CSV table of C-alpha atoms in Angstrom, one decimal:
chain,number,residue,atom,x,y,z
A,27,UNK,CA,113.8,89.6,108.9
A,28,UNK,CA,111.3,92.5,107.6
A,29,UNK,CA,109.6,95.0,109.7
A,30,UNK,CA,107.9,96.9,107.2
A,31,UNK,CA,107.1,95.3,103.4
A,32,UNK,CA,106.0,97.4,100.6
A,33,UNK,CA,103.2,96.5,98.1
A,34,UNK,CA,103.0,99.2,95.5
A,35,UNK,CA,99.8,98.5,93.4
A,36,UNK,CA,98.5,100.2,90.4
A,37,UNK,CA,95.0,97.0,90.6
A,38,UNK,CA,96.8,95.4,87.3
A,39,UNK,CA,96.4,91.6,87.1
A,40,UNK,CA,100.5,91.9,87.8
A,41,UNK,CA,100.0,93.8,91.2
A,42,UNK,CA,97.1,91.6,92.4
A,43,UNK,CA,99.5,88.4,92.4
A,44,UNK,CA,102.1,89.8,94.2
A,45,UNK,CA,99.4,90.5,96.9
A,46,UNK,CA,100.0,86.8,98.8
A,47,UNK,CA,103.5,86.8,98.5
A,48,UNK,CA,103.0,89.7,100.5
A,49,UNK,CA,100.6,89.2,102.8
A,50,UNK,CA,102.9,85.9,103.1
A,51,UNK,CA,106.2,87.8,103.8
A,52,UNK,CA,104.2,89.9,106.5
A,53,UNK,CA,102.4,87.4,108.5
A,54,UNK,CA,105.5,85.4,108.4
A,55,UNK,CA,107.7,88.6,110.1
A,56,UNK,CA,104.9,90.0,111.7
A,57,UNK,CA,105.8,93.1,109.6
A,58,UNK,CA,103.6,96.0,109.0
A,59,UNK,CA,102.0,96.2,105.0
A,60,UNK,CA,102.4,98.9,103.3
A,61,UNK,CA,100.3,99.5,100.3
A,62,UNK,CA,100.8,102.1,98.1
A,63,UNK,CA,98.8,103.3,95.7
A,64,UNK,CA,100.3,106.2,93.0
A,65,UNK,CA,98.0,108.4,91.0
A,66,UNK,CA,100.4,109.0,87.8
A,67,UNK,CA,100.2,113.0,87.1
A,68,UNK,CA,102.3,111.6,84.1
A,69,UNK,CA,99.3,110.1,82.2
A,70,UNK,CA,98.1,111.9,79.0
A,71,UNK,CA,94.2,111.6,79.7
A,72,UNK,CA,94.8,112.8,83.3
A,73,UNK,CA,96.4,116.2,82.0
A,74,UNK,CA,94.2,117.5,79.8
A,75,UNK,CA,90.8,119.4,79.9
A,76,UNK,CA,88.7,118.7,83.0
A,77,UNK,CA,92.1,117.6,84.5
A,78,UNK,CA,91.4,118.5,88.2
A,79,UNK,CA,88.1,116.1,88.1
A,80,UNK,CA,89.9,112.7,86.2
A,81,UNK,CA,92.8,113.4,89.2
A,82,UNK,CA,90.3,113.1,91.7
A,83,UNK,CA,88.4,110.1,90.3
A,84,UNK,CA,92.2,108.7,89.6
A,85,UNK,CA,92.0,109.4,93.5
A,86,UNK,CA,89.3,107.3,94.4
A,87,UNK,CA,90.4,105.0,92.8
A,88,UNK,CA,93.5,104.3,94.1
A,89,UNK,CA,91.4,104.6,98.1
A,90,UNK,CA,89.1,102.2,96.9
A,91,UNK,CA,91.8,99.9,95.7
A,92,UNK,CA,94.2,100.4,98.7
A,93,UNK,CA,91.2,99.8,101.0
A,94,UNK,CA,90.3,96.9,99.5
A,95,UNK,CA,93.9,94.5,99.5
A,96,UNK,CA,93.7,96.0,103.3
A,97,UNK,CA,90.3,93.7,103.8
A,98,UNK,CA,91.8,91.1,101.8
A,99,UNK,CA,95.3,91.6,103.8
A,100,UNK,CA,93.0,91.2,107.2
A,101,UNK,CA,91.5,88.2,106.1
A,102,UNK,CA,95.0,86.9,105.5
A,103,UNK,CA,96.0,87.9,108.8
A,104,UNK,CA,98.1,90.1,108.2
A,105,UNK,CA,97.3,92.3,111.8
A,106,UNK,CA,99.0,95.6,110.8
A,107,UNK,CA,98.2,97.6,107.4
A,108,UNK,CA,99.2,101.4,106.3
A,109,UNK,CA,97.2,102.5,103.2
A,110,UNK,CA,98.5,105.3,101.0
A,111,UNK,CA,97.5,107.3,98.7
A,112,UNK,CA,100.2,109.9,96.8
A,113,UNK,CA,100.5,112.0,93.4
A,114,UNK,CA,103.5,111.9,91.1
A,115,UNK,CA,105.4,109.7,89.2
A,116,UNK,CA,104.8,106.1,90.0
A,117,UNK,CA,108.4,104.5,90.2
A,118,UNK,CA,110.1,107.9,91.6
A,119,UNK,CA,107.3,107.8,94.9
A,120,UNK,CA,107.3,104.5,95.2
A,121,UNK,CA,111.4,104.2,95.3
A,122,UNK,CA,110.7,107.7,98.0
A,123,UNK,CA,108.3,105.9,99.9
A,124,UNK,CA,110.4,102.5,100.4
A,125,UNK,CA,113.4,104.7,100.9
A,126,UNK,CA,111.5,106.7,103.6
A,127,UNK,CA,109.4,103.2,105.7
A,128,UNK,CA,110.2,99.8,104.4
A,129,UNK,CA,112.4,97.2,104.3
A,130,UNK,CA,111.0,95.5,101.4
A,131,UNK,CA,109.4,96.3,98.5
A,132,UNK,CA,107.1,93.5,96.7
A,133,UNK,CA,105.6,94.0,93.2
A,134,UNK,CA,104.1,92.0,90.4
A,135,UNK,CA,105.8,92.2,86.8
A,136,UNK,CA,104.3,91.3,83.4
A,137,UNK,CA,107.5,89.2,82.5
A,138,UNK,CA,108.0,91.3,79.4
A,139,UNK,CA,111.5,92.0,77.7
A,140,UNK,CA,113.3,92.6,74.8
A,141,UNK,CA,111.7,95.5,72.5
A,142,UNK,CA,108.8,95.6,74.2
A,143,UNK,CA,109.9,96.2,77.7
A,144,UNK,CA,112.3,99.1,76.3
A,145,UNK,CA,109.4,100.9,74.4
A,146,UNK,CA,107.3,100.6,77.2
A,147,UNK,CA,109.3,100.7,79.8
A,148,UNK,CA,109.0,99.5,83.1
A,149,UNK,CA,107.9,100.7,86.7
A,150,UNK,CA,109.0,97.4,88.0
A,151,UNK,CA,112.2,97.8,86.5
A,152,UNK,CA,112.7,101.3,87.6
A,153,UNK,CA,112.2,100.1,91.0
A,154,UNK,CA,114.6,97.2,91.1
A,155,UNK,CA,117.1,98.6,89.9
A,156,UNK,CA,117.1,102.1,91.8
A,157,UNK,CA,115.9,100.7,95.2
A,158,UNK,CA,117.7,100.7,98.5
A,159,UNK,CA,115.4,98.3,100.0
A,160,UNK,CA,115.0,94.8,98.3
A,161,UNK,CA,113.0,94.3,95.7
A,162,UNK,CA,110.8,90.6,95.5
A,163,UNK,CA,109.6,90.8,92.2
A,164,UNK,CA,106.2,88.3,91.2
A,165,UNK,CA,105.5,87.5,87.8
A,166,UNK,CA,101.8,87.3,86.7
A,167,UNK,CA,100.6,83.7,86.7
A,168,UNK,CA,103.0,82.5,88.8
A,169,UNK,CA,102.9,79.2,90.3
A,170,UNK,CA,103.2,80.5,93.9
A,171,UNK,CA,99.8,83.2,93.9
């Protein structure tokens, strides 16, 4: 049913909760798991003095994060993992990558609602609303994880 599953991550609890769902779907479908970390170029602390060094640190963190997820995926039985680190606006990079490479996106969400969601915005919400491939959202602390 699915050949390429995208697991975007920022290393957060919400992203980690989505891992098990992505691993299960990937192994069940004998699919390739794509793990994507986006270094957020719009993040305030990265755009100030010393920004190049901060971008390099964020990129290194992203590389470590996707490598660790790749190791956990292998232990869970996922045979084919592609690790990707990009720079840009997170939801835009996720949407672009998904459109080019994947037929399912599995993402974590904190389940915010109302004013909190409106003020903070949500990468997951933007992806859900704009994605061509299907998107499965996994709420932090959900039963399946």
